[in-house]
Coordinates of C-alpha atoms and ligand atoms in Angstrom, one line a residue:
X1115 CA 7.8 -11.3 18.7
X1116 CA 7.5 -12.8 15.4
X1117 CA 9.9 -11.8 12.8
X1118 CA 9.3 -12.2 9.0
X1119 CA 12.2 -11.8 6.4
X1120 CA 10.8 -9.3 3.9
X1121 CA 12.2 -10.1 0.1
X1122 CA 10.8 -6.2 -0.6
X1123 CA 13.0 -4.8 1.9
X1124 CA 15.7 -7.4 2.2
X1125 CA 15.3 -7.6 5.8
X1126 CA 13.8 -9.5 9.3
X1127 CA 10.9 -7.3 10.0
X1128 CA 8.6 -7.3 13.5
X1129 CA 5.4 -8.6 12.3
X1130 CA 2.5 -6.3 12.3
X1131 CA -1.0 -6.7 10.4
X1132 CA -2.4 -4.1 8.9
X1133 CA -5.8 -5.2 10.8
X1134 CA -5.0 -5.6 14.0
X1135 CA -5.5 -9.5 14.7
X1136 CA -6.4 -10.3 11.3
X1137 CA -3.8 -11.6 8.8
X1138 CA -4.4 -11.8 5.0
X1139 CA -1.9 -13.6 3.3
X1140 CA -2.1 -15.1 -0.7
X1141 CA 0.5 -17.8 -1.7
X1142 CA 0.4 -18.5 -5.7
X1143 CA -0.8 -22.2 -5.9
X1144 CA -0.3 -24.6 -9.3
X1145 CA -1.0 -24.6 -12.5
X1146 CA -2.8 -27.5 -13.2
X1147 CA -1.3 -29.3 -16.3
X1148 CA 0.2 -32.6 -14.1
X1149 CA 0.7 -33.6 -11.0
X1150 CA 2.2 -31.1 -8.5
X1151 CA 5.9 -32.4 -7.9
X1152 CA 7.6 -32.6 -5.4
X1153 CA 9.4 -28.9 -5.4
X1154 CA 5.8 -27.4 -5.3
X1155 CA 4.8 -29.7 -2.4
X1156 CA 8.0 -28.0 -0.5
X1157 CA 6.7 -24.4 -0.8
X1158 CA 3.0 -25.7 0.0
X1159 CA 4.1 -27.1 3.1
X1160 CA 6.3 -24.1 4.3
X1161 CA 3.6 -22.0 3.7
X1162 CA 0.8 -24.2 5.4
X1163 CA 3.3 -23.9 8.5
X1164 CA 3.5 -20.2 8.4
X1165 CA -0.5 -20.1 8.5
X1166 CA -0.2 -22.8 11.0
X1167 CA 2.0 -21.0 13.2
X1168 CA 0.0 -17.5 12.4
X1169 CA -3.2 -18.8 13.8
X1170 CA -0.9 -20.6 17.1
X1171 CA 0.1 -17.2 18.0
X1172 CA -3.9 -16.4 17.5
X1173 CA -4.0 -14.2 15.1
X1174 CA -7.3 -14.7 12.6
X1175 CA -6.3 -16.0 9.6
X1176 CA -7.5 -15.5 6.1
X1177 CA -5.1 -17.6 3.8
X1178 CA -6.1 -17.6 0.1
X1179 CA -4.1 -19.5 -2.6
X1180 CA -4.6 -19.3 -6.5
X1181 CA -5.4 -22.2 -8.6
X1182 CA -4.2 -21.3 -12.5
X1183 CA -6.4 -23.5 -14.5
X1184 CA -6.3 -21.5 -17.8
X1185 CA -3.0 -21.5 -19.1
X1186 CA -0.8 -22.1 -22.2
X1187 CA 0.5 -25.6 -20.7
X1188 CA -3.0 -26.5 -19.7
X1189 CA -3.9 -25.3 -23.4
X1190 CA -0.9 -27.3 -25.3
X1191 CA -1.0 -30.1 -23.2
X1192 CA -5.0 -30.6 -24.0
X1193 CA -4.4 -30.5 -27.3
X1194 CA -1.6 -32.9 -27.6
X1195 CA -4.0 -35.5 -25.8
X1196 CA -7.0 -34.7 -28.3
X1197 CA -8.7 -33.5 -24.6
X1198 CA -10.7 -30.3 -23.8
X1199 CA -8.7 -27.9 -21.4
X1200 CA -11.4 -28.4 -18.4
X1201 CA -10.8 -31.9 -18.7
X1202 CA -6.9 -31.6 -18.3
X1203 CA -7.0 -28.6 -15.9
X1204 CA -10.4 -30.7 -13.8
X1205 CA -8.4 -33.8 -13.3
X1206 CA -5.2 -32.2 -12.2
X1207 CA -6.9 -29.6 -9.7
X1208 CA -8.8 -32.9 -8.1
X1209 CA -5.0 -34.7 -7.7
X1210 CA -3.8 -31.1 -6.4
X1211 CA -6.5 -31.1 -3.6
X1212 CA -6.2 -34.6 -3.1
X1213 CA -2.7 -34.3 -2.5
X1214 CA -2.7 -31.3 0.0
X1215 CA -5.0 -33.7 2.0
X1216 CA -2.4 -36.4 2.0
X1217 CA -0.2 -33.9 3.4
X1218 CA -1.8 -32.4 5.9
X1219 CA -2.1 -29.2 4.4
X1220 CA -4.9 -27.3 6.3
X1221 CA -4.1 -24.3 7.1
X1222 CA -5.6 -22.6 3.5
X1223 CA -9.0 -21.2 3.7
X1224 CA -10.0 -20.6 0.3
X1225 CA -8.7 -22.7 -2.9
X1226 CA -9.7 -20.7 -5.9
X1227 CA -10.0 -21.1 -9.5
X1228 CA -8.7 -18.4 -12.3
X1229 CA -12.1 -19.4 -14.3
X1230 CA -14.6 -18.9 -12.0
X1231 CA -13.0 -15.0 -11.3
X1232 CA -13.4 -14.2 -15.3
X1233 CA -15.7 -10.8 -14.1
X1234 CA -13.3 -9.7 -11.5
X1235 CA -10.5 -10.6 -13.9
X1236 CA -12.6 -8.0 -16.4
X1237 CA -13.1 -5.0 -14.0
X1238 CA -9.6 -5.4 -13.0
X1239 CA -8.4 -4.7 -16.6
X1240 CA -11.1 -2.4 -17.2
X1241 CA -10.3 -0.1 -14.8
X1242 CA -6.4 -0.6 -15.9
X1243 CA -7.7 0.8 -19.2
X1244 CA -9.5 3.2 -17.9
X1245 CA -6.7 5.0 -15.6
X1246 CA -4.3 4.6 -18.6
X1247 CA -2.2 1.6 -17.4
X1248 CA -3.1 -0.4 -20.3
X1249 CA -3.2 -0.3 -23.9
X1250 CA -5.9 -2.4 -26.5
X1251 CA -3.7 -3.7 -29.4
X1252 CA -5.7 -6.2 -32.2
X1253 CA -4.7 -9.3 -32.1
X1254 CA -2.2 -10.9 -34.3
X1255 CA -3.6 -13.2 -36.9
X1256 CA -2.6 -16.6 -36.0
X1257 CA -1.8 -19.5 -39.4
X1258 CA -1.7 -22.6 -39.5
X1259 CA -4.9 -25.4 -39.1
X1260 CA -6.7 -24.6 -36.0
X1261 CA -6.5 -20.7 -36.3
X1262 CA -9.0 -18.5 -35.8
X1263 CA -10.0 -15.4 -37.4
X1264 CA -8.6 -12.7 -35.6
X1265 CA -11.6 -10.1 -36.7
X1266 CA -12.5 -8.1 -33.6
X1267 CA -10.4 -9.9 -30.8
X1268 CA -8.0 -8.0 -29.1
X1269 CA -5.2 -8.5 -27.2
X1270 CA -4.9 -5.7 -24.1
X1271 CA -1.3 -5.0 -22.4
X1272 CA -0.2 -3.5 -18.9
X1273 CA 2.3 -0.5 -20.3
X1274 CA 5.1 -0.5 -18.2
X1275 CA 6.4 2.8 -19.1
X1276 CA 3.2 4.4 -17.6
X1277 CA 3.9 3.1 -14.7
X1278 CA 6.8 3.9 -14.3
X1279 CA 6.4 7.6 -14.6
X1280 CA 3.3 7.7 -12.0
X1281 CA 5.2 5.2 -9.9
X1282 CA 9.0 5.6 -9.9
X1283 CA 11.1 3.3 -8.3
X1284 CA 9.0 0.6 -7.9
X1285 CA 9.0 -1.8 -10.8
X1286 CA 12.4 -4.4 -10.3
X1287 CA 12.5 -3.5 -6.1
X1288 CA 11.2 -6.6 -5.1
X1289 CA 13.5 -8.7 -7.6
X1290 CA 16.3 -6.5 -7.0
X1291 CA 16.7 -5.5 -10.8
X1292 CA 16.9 -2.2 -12.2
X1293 CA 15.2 -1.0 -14.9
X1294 CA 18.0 -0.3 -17.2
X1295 CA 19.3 -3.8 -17.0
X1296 CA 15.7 -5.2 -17.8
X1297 CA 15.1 -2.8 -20.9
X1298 CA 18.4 -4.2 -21.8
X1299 CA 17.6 -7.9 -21.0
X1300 CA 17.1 -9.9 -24.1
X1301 CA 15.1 -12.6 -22.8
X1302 CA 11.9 -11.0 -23.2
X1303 CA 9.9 -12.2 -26.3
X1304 CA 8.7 -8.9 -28.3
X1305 CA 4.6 -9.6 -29.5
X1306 CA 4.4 -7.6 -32.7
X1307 CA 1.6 -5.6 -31.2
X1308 CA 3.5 -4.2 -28.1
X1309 CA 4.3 -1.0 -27.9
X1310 CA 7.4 -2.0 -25.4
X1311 CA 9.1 -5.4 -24.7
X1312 CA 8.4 -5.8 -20.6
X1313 CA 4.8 -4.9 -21.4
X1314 CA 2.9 -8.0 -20.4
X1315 CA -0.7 -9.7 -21.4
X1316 CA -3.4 -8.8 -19.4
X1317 CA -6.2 -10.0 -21.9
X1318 CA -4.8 -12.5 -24.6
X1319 CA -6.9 -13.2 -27.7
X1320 CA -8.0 -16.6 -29.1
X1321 CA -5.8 -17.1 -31.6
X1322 CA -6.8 -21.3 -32.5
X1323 CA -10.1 -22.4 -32.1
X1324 CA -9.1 -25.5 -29.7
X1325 CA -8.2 -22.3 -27.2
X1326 CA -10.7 -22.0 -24.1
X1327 CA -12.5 -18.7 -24.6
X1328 CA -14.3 -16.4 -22.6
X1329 CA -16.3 -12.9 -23.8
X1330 CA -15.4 -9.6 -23.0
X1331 CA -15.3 -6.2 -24.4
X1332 CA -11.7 -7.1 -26.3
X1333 CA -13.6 -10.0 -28.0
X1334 CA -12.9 -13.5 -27.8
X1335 CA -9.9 -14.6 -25.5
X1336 CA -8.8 -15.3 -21.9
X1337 CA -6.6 -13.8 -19.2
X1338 CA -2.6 -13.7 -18.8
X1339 CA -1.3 -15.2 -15.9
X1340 CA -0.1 -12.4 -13.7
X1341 CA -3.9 -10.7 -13.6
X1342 CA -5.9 -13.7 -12.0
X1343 CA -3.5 -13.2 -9.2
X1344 CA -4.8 -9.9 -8.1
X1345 CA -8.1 -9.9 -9.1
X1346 CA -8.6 -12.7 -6.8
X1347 CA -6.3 -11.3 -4.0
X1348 CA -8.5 -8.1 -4.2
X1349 CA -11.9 -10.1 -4.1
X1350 CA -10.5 -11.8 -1.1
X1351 CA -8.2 -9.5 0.8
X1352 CA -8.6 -6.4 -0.4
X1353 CA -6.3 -3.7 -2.8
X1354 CA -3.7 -4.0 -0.1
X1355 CA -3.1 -7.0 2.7
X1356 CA -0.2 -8.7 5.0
X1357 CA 1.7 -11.6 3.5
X1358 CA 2.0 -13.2 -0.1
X1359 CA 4.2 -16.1 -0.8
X1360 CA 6.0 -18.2 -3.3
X1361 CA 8.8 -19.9 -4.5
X1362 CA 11.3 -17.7 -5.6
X1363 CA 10.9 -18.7 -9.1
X1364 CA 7.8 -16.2 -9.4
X1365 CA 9.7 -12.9 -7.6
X1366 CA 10.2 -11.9 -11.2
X1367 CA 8.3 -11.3 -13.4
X1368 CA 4.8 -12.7 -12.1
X1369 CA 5.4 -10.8 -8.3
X1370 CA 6.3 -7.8 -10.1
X1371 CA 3.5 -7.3 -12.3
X1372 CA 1.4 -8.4 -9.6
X1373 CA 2.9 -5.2 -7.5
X1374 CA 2.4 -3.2 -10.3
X1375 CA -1.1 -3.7 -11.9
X1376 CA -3.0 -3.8 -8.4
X1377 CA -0.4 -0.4 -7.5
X1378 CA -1.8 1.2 -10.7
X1379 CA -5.3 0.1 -9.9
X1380 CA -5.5 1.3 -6.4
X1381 CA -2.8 4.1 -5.9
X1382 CA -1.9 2.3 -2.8
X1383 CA 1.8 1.9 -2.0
X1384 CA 2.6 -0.9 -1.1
X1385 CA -0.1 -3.5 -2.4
X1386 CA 1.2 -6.3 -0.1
X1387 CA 3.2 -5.8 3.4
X1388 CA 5.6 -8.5 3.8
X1389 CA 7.0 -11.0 0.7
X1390 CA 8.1 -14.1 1.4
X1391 CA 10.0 -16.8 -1.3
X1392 CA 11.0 -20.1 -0.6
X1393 CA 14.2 -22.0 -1.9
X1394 CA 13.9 -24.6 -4.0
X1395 CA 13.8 -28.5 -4.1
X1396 CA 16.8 -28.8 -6.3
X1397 CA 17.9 -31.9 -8.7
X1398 CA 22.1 -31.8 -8.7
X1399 CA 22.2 -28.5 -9.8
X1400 CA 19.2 -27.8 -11.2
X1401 CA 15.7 -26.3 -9.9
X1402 CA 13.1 -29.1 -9.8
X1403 CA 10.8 -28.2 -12.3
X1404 CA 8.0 -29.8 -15.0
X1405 CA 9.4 -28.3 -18.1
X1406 CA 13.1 -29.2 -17.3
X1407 CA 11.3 -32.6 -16.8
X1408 CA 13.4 -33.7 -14.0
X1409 CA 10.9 -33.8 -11.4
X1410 CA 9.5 -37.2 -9.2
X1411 CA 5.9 -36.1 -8.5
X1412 CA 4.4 -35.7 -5.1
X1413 CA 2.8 -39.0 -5.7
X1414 CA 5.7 -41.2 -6.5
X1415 CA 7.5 -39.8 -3.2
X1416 CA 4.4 -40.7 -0.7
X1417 CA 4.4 -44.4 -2.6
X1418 CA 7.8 -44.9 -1.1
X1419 CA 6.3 -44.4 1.8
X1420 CA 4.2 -47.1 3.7
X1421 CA 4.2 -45.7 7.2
X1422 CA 3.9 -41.8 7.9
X1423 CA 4.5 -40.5 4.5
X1424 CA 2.6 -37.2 5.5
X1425 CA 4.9 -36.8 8.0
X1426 CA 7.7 -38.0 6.6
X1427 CA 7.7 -35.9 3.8
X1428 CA 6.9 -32.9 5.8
X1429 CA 9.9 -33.1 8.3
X1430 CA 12.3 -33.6 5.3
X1431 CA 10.8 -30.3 3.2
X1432 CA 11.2 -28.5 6.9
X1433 CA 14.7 -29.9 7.8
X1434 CA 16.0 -27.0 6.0
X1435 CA 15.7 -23.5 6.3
X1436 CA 12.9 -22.1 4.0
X1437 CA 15.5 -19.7 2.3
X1438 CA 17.5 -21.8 1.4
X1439 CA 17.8 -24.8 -1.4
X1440 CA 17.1 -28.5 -0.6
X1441 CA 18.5 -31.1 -2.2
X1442 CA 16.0 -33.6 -3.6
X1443 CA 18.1 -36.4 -2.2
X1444 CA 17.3 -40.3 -1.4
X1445 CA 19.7 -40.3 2.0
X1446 CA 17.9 -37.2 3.6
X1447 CA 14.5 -38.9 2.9
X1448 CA 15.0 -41.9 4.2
X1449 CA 16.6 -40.4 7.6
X1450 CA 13.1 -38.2 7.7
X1451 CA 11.7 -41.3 7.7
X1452 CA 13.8 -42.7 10.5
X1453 CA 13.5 -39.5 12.7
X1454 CA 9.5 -40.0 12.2
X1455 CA 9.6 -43.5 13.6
X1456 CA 11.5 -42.3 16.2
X1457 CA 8.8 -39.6 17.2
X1458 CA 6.5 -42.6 16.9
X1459 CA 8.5 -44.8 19.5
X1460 CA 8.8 -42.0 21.7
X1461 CA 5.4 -41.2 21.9
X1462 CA 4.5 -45.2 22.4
X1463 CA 7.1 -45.5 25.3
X1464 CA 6.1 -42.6 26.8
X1465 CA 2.4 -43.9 27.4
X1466 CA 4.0 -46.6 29.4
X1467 CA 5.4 -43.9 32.6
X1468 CA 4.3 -45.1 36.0
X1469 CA 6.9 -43.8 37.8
X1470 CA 6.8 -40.9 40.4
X1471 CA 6.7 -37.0 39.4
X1472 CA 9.8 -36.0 38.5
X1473 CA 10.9 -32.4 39.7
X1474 CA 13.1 -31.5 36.7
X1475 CA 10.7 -32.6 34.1
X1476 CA 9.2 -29.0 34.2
X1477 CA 12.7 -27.1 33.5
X1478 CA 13.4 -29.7 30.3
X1479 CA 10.5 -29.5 28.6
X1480 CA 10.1 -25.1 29.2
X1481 CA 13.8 -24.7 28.0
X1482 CA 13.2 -27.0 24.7
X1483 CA 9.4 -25.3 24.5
X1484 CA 10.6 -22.2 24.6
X1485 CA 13.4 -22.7 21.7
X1486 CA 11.1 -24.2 19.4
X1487 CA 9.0 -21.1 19.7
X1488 CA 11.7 -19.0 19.8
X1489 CA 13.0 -20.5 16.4
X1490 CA 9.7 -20.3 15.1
X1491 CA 9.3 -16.5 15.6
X1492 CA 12.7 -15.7 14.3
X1493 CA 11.2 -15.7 10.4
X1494 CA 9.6 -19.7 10.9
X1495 CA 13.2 -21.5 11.8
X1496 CA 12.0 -24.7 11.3
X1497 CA 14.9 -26.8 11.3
X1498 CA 16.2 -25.0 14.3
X1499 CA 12.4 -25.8 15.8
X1500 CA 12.7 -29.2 15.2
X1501 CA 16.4 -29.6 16.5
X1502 CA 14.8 -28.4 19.7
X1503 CA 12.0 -31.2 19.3
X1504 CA 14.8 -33.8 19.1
X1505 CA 17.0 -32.4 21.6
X1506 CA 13.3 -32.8 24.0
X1507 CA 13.2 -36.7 22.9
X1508 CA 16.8 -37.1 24.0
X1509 CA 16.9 -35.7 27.1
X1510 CA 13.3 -37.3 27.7
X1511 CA 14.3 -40.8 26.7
X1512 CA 16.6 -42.1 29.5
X1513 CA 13.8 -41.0 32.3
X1514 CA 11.3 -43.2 30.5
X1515 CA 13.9 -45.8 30.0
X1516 CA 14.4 -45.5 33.9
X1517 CA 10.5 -45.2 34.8
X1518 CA 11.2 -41.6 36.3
X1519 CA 8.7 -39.9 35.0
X1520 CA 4.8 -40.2 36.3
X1521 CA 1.3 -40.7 33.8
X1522 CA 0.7 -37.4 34.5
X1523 CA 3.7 -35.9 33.2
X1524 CA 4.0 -38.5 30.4
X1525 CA 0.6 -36.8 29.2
X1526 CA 1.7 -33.0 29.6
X1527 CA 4.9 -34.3 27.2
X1528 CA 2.0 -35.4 25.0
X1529 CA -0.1 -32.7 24.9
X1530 CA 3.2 -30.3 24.1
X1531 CA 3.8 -32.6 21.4
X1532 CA -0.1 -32.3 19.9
X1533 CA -0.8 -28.8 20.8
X1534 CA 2.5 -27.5 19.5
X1535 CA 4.7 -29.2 17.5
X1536 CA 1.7 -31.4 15.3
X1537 CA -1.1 -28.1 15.4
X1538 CA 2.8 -26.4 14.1
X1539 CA 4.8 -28.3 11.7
X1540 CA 2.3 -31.5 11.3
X1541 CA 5.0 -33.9 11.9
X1542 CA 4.2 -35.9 14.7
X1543 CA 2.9 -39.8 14.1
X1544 CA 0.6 -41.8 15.3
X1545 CA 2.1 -43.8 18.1
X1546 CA 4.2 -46.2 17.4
X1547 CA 6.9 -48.8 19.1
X1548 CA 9.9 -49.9 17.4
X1549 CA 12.0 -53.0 18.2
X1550 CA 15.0 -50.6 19.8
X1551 CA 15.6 -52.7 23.0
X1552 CA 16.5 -50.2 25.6
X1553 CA 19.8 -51.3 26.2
X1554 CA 20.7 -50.0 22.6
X1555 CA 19.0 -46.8 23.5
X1556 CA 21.4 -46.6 26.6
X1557 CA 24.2 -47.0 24.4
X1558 CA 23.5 -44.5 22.0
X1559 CA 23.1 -42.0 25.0
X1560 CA 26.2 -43.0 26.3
X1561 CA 28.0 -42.2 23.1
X1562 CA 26.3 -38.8 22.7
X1563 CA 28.0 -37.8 26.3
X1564 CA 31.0 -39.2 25.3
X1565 CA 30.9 -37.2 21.4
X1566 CA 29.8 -34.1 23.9
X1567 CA 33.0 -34.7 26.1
X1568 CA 35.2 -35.1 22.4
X1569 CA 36.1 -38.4 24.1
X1570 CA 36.1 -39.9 20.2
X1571 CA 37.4 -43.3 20.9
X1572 CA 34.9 -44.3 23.5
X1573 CA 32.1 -42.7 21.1
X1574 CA 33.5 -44.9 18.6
X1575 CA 33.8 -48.1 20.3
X1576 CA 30.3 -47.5 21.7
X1577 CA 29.1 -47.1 17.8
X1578 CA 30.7 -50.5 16.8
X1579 CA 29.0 -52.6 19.8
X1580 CA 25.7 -50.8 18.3
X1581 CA 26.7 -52.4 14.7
X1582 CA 27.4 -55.3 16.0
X1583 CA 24.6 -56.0 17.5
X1584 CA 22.5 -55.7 14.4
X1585 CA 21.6 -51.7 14.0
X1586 CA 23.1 -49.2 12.7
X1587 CA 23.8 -45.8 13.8
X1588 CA 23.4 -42.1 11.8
X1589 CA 23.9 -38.7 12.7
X1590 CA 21.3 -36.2 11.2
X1591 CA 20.2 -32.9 11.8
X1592 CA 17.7 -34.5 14.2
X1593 CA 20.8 -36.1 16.2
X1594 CA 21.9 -39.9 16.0
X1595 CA 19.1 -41.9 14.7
X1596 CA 18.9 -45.6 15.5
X1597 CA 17.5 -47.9 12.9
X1598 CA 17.6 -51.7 12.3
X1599 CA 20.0 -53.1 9.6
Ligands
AMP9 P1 3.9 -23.7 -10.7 O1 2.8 -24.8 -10.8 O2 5.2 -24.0 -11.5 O3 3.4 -22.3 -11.0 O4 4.4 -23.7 -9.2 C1 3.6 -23.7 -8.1 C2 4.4 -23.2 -6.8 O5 5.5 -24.1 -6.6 C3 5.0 -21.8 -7.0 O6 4.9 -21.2 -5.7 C4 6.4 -22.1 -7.4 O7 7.3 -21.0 -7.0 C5 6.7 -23.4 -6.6 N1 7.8 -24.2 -7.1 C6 8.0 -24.6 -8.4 N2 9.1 -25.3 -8.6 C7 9.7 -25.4 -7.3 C8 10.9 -26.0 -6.8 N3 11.7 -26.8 -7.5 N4 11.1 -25.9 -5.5 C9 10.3 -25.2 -4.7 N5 9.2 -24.6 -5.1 C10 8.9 -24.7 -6.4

């Protein structure tokens, strides 16, 4: 039974669609002024593993995620460069696609663009307007070289305190904020023409002429943020669906105003089922992010990378738990990187088994099978999934050392390893030997049962005949890799 930690309720819940089979899920996807960076690229790949793992327990998946290409950084960054804004937001959509091919991302269905949902982004205000949700307010006239003449464009807002009447208790659950500590938060920048400070832009006029613009019956302007969320979302999966995702960054405000313009809209409690945010990719102490400027694009990390970068960098984002923060840190790359080639020699020794069937083979792959699904389902474990993955290659490696295991078997190992872990978590390499002479492979065994028997001395000498002999030893989360020095 799969279990899904639900950020609206604060809890592990069972798993249930509201369609039977079918699962509609939404994760909010980049905004297209740069390259994604490496912090995005964490909570794409969790997220491309939940679908992953949705569709492995066969449920039909419908997995939609946003792309924000009109937007104020999109906007600035344009006209810093002397560029148009498609031209910005065009080239950095192509490197986003681009890049969720390089790693292995395949479990969305349907990318889709903010611009080409202007008319559903219209009805959706519309009908906001129309049940009383949101307020017209003329724009305010803009100075300075590029600015426009505000005559005729509007700006429109969601009005909060509407809401909030016809909806009580809803607005600050899902961020766990109530609402007398946000009317007293300061933060929030007060527009002129609001009528209340946590009123946000649903419609925002063109206030400079390099702006993009589209028509609509507020004049001249574009959408805010939070509104080409759920006017695709509804296209796509309806007022209400399963799962939508995030990094927790976007819990509040964007996920509340989400909840409460397609609430308003519909009159359907609650718009999405389950809410999931992910932990950040963290720099020292900071969240990775493109206006702190601290950030090492996606790019830059898979150039580090000549063999298995997709994998690489997949196995180090899933090493810890989704919850929780990951430090952006060199040492816990590079081991990835030496637990992929591991996988790799695993998977080239293995195709070398000639030996007879071996009776226990069936017990110690089921136990380790069954743990990785069972971390899996227990709200998408991963790094307990992969421990078990590891745990498989240990116990696996002295009977292929030792030629006791048949072809037969070596391919049922194999075909665990493709249909399960790879369809899973996209982590397993191309085949691949590595120079570890078996004798070394013995030894690090033999110190693993003597570390198990807290027999540290002999563990100990054990490690330094391994150093002397030209490798060197580490223990990770994926248990003691061997690499050369
Ligand atoms: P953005 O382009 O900033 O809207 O972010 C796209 C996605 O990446 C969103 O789901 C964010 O929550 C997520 N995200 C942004 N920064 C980080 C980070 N440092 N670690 C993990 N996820 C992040």
């Amino acid at each position: 039974m799969l279990k899904i930690h639900n950020t609206l309720t604060g809890i592990k819940e069972e798993f249930k669609p509201l369609d039977q089979n079918n699962v509609h899920m939404f994760v909010c996807g980049p905004t297209v002024f740069n390259y994604i960076h490496a912090g995005n690229a964490r909570t794409f790949v969790f997220f491309d593993v939940v679908g992953r793992y949705l569709e492995f327990k066969g449920f039909e998946l419908n997995y939609v995620q946003n792309i924000t290409d009109i937007d104020d950084k999109i906007i600035t960054r344009a006209h810093t460069e002397g560029k148009k804004t498609e031209e910005i937001s065009l080239k950095y959509k192509t490197a986003f696609i681009e890049d969720m091919g390089v790693l292995k991302v395949t479990a969305v269905n349907n990318y889709a663009l903010a611009s080409e949902h202007i008319a559903e982004i219209i009805a959706q205000i519309k009908g906001l307007i129309e049940k009383g949700y949101a307020y017209i307010a003329p724009a305010i006239k803009a100075t300075g070289a590029d600015a426009v003449s505000a005559e005729g464009n509007n700006d429109v807002y969601f009005e909060l305190s509407r809401y909030n009447k016809d909806f009580p208790n809803q607005y600050g659950t899902l961020s766990g904020q109530n609402l007398e500590e946000l009317k007293e938060s300061t933060r929030v920048e007060m527009e002129a023409n609001k009528l209340n400070p946590h009123d946000f832009v649903l419609w925002k006029a063109q206030n400079y002429s390099y702006e993009p613009t589209n028509e609509s019956p507020w004049g001249l302007g574009r959408p805010g943020w939070h509104i080409e969320d759920t006017a695709i979302s509804e296209k796509y999966l309806g007022q209400q669906y399963d799962i939508h995702g995030g990094g927790q960054d976007l819990m509040f405000p964007h996920h509340e105003a989400e909840i409460a313009q397609q609430q308003a809209l519909s009159g359907k409690v609650p718009f999405v089922k389950y809410w999931m945010h992910g932990g950040f990719l963290t720099t020292k102490s900071d969240k990775m992010s493109k206006s702190l400027g601290n950030f090492t694009t996606l790019r830059d990390l898979v150039a580090r990378f000549s063999n298995h970068p997709a994998e690489t960098i997949r196995l180090y984002f899933l090493s810890a738990h989704y919850r929780s923060p990951l430090a952006f840190d060199e040492t816990l790359v590079n081991q990835a990187s030496i637990a992929i080639d591991r996988i790799a020699d695993f998977l080239a020794r293995l195709s070398k088994a000639s030996g007879e069937e071996n009776p226990a083979l069936d017990e110690i792959l089921k136990l380790r099978a069954d743990k990785f699904t069972a971390s899996m389902d227990d709200d998408f474990n991963a790094p307990a999934g992969i421990a078990s993955v590891f745990e498989l290659i240990r116990a696996l490696n002295p009977l292929i050392t030792k030629n006791a295991l048949s072809a037969g078997q070596a391919e049922s190992i194999k075909t665990f390893f493709q249909t399960t872990v790879e369809r899973i978590l996209g982590i397993v390499p191309e085949p691949k030997e590595q120079s570890i002479p078996p004798e070394i492979l013995e030894l690090v065994e033999q110190r693993e049962q003597h570390r198990t028997d807290q027999d540290w001395s002999k563990a100990d000498s054990i490690r330094a005949r391994i150093e002397s002999s030209g490798y060197r030893i580490d223990d990770t989360p994926y248990g003691p890799l061997i690499s050369t020095k």
